[in-house]
Each structure stands twice: as C-alpha cells, then as structure tokens.
PDB file of C-alpha atoms in Angstrom:
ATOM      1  CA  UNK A 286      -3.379   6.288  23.563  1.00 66.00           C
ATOM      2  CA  UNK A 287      -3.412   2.550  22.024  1.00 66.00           C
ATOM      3  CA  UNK A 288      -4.947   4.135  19.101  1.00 72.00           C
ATOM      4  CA  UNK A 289      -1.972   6.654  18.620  1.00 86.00           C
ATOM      5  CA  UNK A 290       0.475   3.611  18.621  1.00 89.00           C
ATOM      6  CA  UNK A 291      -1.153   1.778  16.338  1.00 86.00           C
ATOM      7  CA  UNK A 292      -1.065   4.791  13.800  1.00 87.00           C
ATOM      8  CA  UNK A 293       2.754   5.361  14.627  1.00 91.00           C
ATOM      9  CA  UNK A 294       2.874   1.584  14.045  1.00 90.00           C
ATOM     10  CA  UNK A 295       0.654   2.055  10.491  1.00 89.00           C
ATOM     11  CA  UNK A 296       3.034   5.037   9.212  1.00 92.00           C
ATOM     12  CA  UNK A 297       6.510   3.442   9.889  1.00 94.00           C
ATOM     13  CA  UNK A 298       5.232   0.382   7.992  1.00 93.00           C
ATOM     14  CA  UNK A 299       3.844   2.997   5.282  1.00 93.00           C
ATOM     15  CA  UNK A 300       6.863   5.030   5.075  1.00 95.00           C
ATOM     16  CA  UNK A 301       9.735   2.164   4.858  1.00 95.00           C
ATOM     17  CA  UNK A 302       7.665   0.515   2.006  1.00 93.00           C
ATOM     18  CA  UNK A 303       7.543   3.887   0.470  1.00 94.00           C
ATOM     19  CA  UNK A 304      10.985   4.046   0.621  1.00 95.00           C
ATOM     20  CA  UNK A 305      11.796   0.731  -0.453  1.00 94.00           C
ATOM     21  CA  UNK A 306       9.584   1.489  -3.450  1.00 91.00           C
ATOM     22  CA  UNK A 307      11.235   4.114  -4.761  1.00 94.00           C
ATOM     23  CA  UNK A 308      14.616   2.417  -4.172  1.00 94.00           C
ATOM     24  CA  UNK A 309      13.684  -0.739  -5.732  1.00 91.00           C
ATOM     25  CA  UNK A 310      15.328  -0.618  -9.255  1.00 90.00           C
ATOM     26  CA  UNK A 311      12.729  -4.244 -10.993  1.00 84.00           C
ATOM     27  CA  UNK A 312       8.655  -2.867 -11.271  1.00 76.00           C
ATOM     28  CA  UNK A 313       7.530  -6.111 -10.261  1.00 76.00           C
ATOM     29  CA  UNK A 314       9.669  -6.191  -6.890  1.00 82.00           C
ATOM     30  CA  UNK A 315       8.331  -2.643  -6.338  1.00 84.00           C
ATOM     31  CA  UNK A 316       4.714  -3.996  -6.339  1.00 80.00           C
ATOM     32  CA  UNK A 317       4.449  -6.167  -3.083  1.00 83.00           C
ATOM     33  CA  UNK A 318       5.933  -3.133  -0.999  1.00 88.00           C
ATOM     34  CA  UNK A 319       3.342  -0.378  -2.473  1.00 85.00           C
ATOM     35  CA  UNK A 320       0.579  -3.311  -1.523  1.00 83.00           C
ATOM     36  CA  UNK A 321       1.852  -3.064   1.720  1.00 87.00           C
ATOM     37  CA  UNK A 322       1.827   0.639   1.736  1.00 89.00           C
ATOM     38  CA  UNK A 323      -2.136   0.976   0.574  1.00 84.00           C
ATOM     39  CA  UNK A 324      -2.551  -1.153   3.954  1.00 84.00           C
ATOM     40  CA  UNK A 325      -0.367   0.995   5.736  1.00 88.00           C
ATOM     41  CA  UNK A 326      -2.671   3.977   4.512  1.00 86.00           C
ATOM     42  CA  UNK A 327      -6.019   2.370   4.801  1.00 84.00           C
ATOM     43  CA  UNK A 328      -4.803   1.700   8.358  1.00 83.00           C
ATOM     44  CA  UNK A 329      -3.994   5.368   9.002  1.00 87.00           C
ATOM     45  CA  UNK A 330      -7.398   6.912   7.285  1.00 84.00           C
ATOM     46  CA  UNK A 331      -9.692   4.354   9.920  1.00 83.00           C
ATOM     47  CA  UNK A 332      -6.924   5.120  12.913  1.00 84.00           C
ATOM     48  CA  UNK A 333      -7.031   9.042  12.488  1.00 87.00           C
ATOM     49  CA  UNK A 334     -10.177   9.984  11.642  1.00 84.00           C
ATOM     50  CA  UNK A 335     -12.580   8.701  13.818  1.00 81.00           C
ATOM     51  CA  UNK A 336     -16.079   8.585  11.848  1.00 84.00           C
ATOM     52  CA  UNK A 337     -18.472   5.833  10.502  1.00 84.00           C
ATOM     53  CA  UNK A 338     -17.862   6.557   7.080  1.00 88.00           C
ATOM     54  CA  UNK A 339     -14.350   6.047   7.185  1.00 85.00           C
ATOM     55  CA  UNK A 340     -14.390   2.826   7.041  1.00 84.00           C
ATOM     56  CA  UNK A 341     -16.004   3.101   4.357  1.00 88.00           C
ATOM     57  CA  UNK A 342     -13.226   5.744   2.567  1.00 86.00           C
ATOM     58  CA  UNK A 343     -10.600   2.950   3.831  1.00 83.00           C
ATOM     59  CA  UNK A 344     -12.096   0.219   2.256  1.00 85.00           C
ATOM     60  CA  UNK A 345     -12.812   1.933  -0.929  1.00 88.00           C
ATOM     61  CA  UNK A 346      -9.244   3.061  -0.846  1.00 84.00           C
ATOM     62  CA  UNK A 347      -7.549  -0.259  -0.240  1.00 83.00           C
ATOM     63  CA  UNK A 348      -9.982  -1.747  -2.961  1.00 87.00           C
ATOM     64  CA  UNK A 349      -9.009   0.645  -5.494  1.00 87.00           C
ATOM     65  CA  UNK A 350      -5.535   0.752  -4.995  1.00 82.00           C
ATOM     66  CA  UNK A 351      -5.186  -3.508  -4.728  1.00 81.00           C
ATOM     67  CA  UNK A 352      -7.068  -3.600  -8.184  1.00 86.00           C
ATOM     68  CA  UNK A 353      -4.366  -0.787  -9.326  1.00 82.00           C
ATOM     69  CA  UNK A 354      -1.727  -3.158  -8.172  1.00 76.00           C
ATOM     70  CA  UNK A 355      -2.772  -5.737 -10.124  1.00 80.00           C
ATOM     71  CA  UNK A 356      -3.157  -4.745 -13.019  1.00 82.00           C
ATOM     72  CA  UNK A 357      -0.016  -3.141 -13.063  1.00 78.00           C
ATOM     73  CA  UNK A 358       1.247  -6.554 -12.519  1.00 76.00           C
ATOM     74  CA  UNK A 359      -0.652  -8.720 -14.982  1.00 81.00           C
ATOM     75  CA  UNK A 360       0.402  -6.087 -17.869  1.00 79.00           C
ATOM     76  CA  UNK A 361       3.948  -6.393 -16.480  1.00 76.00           C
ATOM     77  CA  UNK A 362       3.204 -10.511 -16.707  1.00 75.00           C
ATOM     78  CA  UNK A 363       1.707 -10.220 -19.837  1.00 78.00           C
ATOM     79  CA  UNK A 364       4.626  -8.244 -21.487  1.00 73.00           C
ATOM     80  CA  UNK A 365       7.548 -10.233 -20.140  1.00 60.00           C
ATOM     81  CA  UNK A 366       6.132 -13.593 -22.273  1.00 60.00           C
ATOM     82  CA  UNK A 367       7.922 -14.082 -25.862  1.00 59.00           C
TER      83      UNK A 367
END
C-alpha cells in the first residue's frame, strides 16, 4: 500500500511538470520542469516494477536524461551570448 502512494505521489509530480512543459512558451524555463519529470519517471520505473535490475534501468534512465538536459541547456547558453 505505501508503495502505491508513493507512485501516485511520483506520477502527479510527473504529469504537472509535463504539463507545465509543454505550456511553458521560453526553452530554458521548460528545462528545470522536464528535470523534474525524469525524477518523477525514474521514481515510477523503481516503484512499479519490483526487480533488482531496475534500479539499475532507473538510474541509467535518470543519468541519460540529466546529461540530455544539459546539454540542451549549455547549447541554449552558448547561443544566447553576442
């Protein structure tokens, strides 16, 4: 049971920063909330499936999708200098 409310908790976190992704108009404002997202989903992958190796899948995950993140942002950085 705790474990089902701490996925509930995970995918209401995951889904309001997917929606204030996508209705975030500036890229670099959008970038904090899809950071918070990956968590959300790296939360959900260790709280659903319950296996060894998926902690392993989650950390992978939330690796690859933080180094995603940023360097999304330093190429957004790096473009906005004169």
């Amino acid at each position: 049971m705790e474990s089902l409310i701490a996925a509930s908790i995970c995918l209401i976190i995951a889904v309001y920063c997917a929606i204030r992704a996508v209705l975030e108009r500036e890229t670099l404002l959008k970038l904090p909330f899809v950071n918070v997202m990956n968590f959300g989903i790296a939360g959900l992958i260790v709280l659903i499936l319950p296996h060894p190796l998926t902690l392993v899948a989650a950390a992978a995950y939330f690796v690859g999708s933080t180094l995603e993140a940023n360097a999304i942002a330093s190429a957004y950085a790096r473009r906005e200098q004169p």
